[in-house]
CSV table of N, CA and C in Angstrom, one decimal:
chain,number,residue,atom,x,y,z
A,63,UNK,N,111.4,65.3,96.5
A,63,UNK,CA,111.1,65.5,95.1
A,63,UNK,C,110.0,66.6,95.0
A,64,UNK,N,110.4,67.7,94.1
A,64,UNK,CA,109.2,68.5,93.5
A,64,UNK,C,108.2,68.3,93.1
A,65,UNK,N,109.2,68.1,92.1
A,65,UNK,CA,107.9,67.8,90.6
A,65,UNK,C,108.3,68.8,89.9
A,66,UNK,N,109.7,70.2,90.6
A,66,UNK,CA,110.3,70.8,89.6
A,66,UNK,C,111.4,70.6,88.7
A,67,UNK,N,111.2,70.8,87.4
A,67,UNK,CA,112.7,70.6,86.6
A,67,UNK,C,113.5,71.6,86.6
A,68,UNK,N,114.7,71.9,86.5
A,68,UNK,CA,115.8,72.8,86.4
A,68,UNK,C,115.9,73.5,87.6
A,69,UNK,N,115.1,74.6,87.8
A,69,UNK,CA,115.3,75.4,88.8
A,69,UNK,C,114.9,74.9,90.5
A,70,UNK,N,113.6,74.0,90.4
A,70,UNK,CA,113.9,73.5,91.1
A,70,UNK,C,113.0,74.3,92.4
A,71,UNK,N,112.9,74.2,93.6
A,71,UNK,CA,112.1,74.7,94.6
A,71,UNK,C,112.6,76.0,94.8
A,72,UNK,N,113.9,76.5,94.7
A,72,UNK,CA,114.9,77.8,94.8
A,72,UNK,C,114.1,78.7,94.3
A,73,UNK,N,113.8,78.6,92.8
A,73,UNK,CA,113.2,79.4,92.3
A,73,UNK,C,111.7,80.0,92.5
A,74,UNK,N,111.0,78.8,93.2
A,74,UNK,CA,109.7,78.9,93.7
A,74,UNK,C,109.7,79.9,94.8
A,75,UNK,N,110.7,79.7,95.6
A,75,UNK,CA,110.7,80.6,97.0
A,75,UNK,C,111.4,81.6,96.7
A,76,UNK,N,111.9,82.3,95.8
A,76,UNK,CA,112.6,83.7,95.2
A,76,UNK,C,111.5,84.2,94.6
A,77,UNK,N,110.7,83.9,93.8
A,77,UNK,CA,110.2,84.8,92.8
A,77,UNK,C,108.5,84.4,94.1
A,78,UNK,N,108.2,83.4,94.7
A,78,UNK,CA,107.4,84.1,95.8
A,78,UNK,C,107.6,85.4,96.8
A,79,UNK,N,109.0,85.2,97.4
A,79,UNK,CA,109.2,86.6,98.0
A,79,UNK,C,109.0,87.6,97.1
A,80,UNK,N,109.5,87.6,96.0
A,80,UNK,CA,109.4,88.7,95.1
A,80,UNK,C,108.2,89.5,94.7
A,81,UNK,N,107.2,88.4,94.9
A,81,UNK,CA,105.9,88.8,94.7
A,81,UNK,C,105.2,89.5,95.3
A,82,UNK,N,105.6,89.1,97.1
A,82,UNK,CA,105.1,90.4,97.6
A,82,UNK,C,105.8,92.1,97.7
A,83,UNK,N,107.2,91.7,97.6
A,83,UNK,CA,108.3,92.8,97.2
A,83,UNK,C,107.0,94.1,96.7
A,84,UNK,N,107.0,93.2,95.0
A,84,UNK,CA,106.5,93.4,93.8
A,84,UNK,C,105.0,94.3,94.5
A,85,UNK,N,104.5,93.7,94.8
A,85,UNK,CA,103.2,94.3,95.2
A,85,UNK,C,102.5,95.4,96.4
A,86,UNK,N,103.9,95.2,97.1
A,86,UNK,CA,103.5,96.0,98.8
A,86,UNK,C,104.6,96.8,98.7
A,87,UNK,N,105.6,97.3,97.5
A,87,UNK,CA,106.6,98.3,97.3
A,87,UNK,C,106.5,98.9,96.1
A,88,UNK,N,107.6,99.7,96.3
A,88,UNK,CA,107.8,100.7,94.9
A,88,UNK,C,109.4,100.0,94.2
A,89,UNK,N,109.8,99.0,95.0
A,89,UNK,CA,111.5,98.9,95.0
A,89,UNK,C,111.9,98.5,93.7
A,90,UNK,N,112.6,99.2,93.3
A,90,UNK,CA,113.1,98.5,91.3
A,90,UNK,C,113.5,97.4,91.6
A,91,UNK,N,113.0,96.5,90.5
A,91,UNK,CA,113.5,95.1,90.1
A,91,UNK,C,114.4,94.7,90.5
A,92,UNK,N,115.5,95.7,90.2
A,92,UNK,CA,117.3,94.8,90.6
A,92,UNK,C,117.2,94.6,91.9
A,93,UNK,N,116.7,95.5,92.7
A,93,UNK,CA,116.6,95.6,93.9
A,93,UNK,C,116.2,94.7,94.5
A,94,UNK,N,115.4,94.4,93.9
A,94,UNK,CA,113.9,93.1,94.5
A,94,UNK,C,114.8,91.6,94.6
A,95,UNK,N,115.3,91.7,93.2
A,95,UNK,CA,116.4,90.6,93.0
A,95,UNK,C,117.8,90.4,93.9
A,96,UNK,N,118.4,91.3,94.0
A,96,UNK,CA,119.2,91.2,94.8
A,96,UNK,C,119.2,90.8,95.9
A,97,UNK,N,117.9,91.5,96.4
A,97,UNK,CA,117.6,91.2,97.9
A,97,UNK,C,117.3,89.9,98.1
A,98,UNK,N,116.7,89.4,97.1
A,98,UNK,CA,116.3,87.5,97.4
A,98,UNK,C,117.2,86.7,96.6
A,99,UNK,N,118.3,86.9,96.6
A,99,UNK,CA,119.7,86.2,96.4
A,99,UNK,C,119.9,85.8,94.7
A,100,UNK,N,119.6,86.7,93.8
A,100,UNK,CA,119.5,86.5,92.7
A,100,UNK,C,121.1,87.4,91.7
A,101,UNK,N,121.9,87.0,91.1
A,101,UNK,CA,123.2,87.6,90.8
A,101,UNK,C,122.3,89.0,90.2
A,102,UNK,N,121.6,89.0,89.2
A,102,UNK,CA,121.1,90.1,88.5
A,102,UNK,C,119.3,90.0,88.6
A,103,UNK,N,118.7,90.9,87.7
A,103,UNK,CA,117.7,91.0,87.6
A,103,UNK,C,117.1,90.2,86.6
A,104,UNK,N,118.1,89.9,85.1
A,104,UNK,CA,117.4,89.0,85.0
A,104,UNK,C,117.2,87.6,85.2
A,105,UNK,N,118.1,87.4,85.7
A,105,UNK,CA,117.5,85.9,86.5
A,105,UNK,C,116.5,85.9,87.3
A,106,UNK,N,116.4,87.0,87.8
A,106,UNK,CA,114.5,86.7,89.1
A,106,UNK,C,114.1,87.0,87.8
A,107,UNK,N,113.8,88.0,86.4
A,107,UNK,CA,112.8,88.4,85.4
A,107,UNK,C,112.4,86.8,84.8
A,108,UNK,N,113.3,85.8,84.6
A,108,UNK,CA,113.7,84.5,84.0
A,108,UNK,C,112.4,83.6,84.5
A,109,UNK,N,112.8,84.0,85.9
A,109,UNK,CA,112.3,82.3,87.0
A,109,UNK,C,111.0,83.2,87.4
A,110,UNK,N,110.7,84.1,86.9
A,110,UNK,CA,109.7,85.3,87.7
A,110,UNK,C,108.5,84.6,86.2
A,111,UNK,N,109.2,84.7,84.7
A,111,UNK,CA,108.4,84.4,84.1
A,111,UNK,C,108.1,83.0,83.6
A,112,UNK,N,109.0,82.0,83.5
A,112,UNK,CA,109.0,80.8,84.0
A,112,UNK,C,107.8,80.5,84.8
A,113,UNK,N,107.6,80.8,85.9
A,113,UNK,CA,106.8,80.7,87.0
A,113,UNK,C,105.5,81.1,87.0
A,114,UNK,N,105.3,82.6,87.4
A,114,UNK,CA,104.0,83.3,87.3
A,114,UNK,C,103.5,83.2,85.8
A,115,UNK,N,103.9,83.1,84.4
A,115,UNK,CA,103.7,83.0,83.1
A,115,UNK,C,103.3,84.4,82.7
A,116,UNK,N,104.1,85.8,83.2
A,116,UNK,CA,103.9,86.8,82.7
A,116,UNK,C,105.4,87.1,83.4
A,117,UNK,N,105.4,88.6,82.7
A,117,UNK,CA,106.6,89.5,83.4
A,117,UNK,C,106.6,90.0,84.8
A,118,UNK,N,107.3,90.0,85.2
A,118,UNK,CA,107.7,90.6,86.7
A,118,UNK,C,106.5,92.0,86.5
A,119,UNK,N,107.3,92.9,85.6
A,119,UNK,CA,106.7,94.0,85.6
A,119,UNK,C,105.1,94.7,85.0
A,120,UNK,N,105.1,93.8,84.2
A,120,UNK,CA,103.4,93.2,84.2
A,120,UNK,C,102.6,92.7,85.5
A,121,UNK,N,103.1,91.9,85.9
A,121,UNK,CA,102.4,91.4,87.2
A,121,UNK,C,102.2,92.0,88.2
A,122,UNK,N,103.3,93.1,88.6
A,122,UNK,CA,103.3,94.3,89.2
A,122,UNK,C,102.1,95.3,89.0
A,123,UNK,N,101.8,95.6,87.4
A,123,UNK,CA,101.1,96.4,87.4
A,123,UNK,C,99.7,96.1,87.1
A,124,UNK,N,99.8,94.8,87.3
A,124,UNK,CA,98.0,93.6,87.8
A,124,UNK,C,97.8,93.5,89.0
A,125,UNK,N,99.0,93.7,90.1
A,125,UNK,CA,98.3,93.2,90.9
A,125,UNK,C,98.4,94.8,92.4
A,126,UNK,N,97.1,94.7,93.4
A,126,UNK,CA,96.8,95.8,94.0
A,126,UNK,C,98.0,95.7,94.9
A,127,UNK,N,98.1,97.3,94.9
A,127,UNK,CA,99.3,97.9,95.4
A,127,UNK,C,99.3,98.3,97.1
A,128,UNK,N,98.6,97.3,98.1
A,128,UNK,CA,97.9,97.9,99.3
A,128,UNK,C,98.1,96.7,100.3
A,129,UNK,N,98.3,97.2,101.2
A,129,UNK,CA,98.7,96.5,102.6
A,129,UNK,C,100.0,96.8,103.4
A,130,UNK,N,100.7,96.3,104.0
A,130,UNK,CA,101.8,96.5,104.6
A,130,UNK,C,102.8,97.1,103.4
A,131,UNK,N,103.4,97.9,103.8
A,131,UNK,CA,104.8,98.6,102.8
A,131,UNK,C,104.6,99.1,101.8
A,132,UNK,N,102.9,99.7,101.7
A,132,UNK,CA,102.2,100.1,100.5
A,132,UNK,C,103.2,101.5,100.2
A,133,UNK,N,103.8,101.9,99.0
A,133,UNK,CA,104.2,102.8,98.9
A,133,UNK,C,105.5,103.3,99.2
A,134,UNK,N,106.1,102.4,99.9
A,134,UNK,CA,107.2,102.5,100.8
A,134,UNK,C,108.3,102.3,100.0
């Protein structure tokens, strides 16, 4: 048991990879999503804001852009 409703733990571990995607790259959204097994973009944007309680692309540009795959 979670303690998640609907989406469930899946979601937790998608839009966590995404986060560092999101923050140690330049890679567009769909991209990010695809890559962590999501049909489109907006379903990680969905469970991205569900989750974190802002936008994907907001969050991206809160949080620092520096460490491994900075720029990349």
């Amino acid at each position: 048991e979670t303690g998640l409703a609907g989406r469930g733990a899946g979601g937790v571990v998608g839009v966590g990879g995404a986060c560092d995607r999101l923050r140690f790259t330049e890679d567009p959204l769909a991209r990010v999503a695809a890559d962590r097994g999501y049909a489109d973009q907006a379903h990680l944007s969905r469970d991205f804001r569900d989750l974190a309680g802002q936008t994907a692309t907001a969050w991206r540009a809160g949080s620092s852009h520096t460490g491994p795959g900075a720029g990349t």
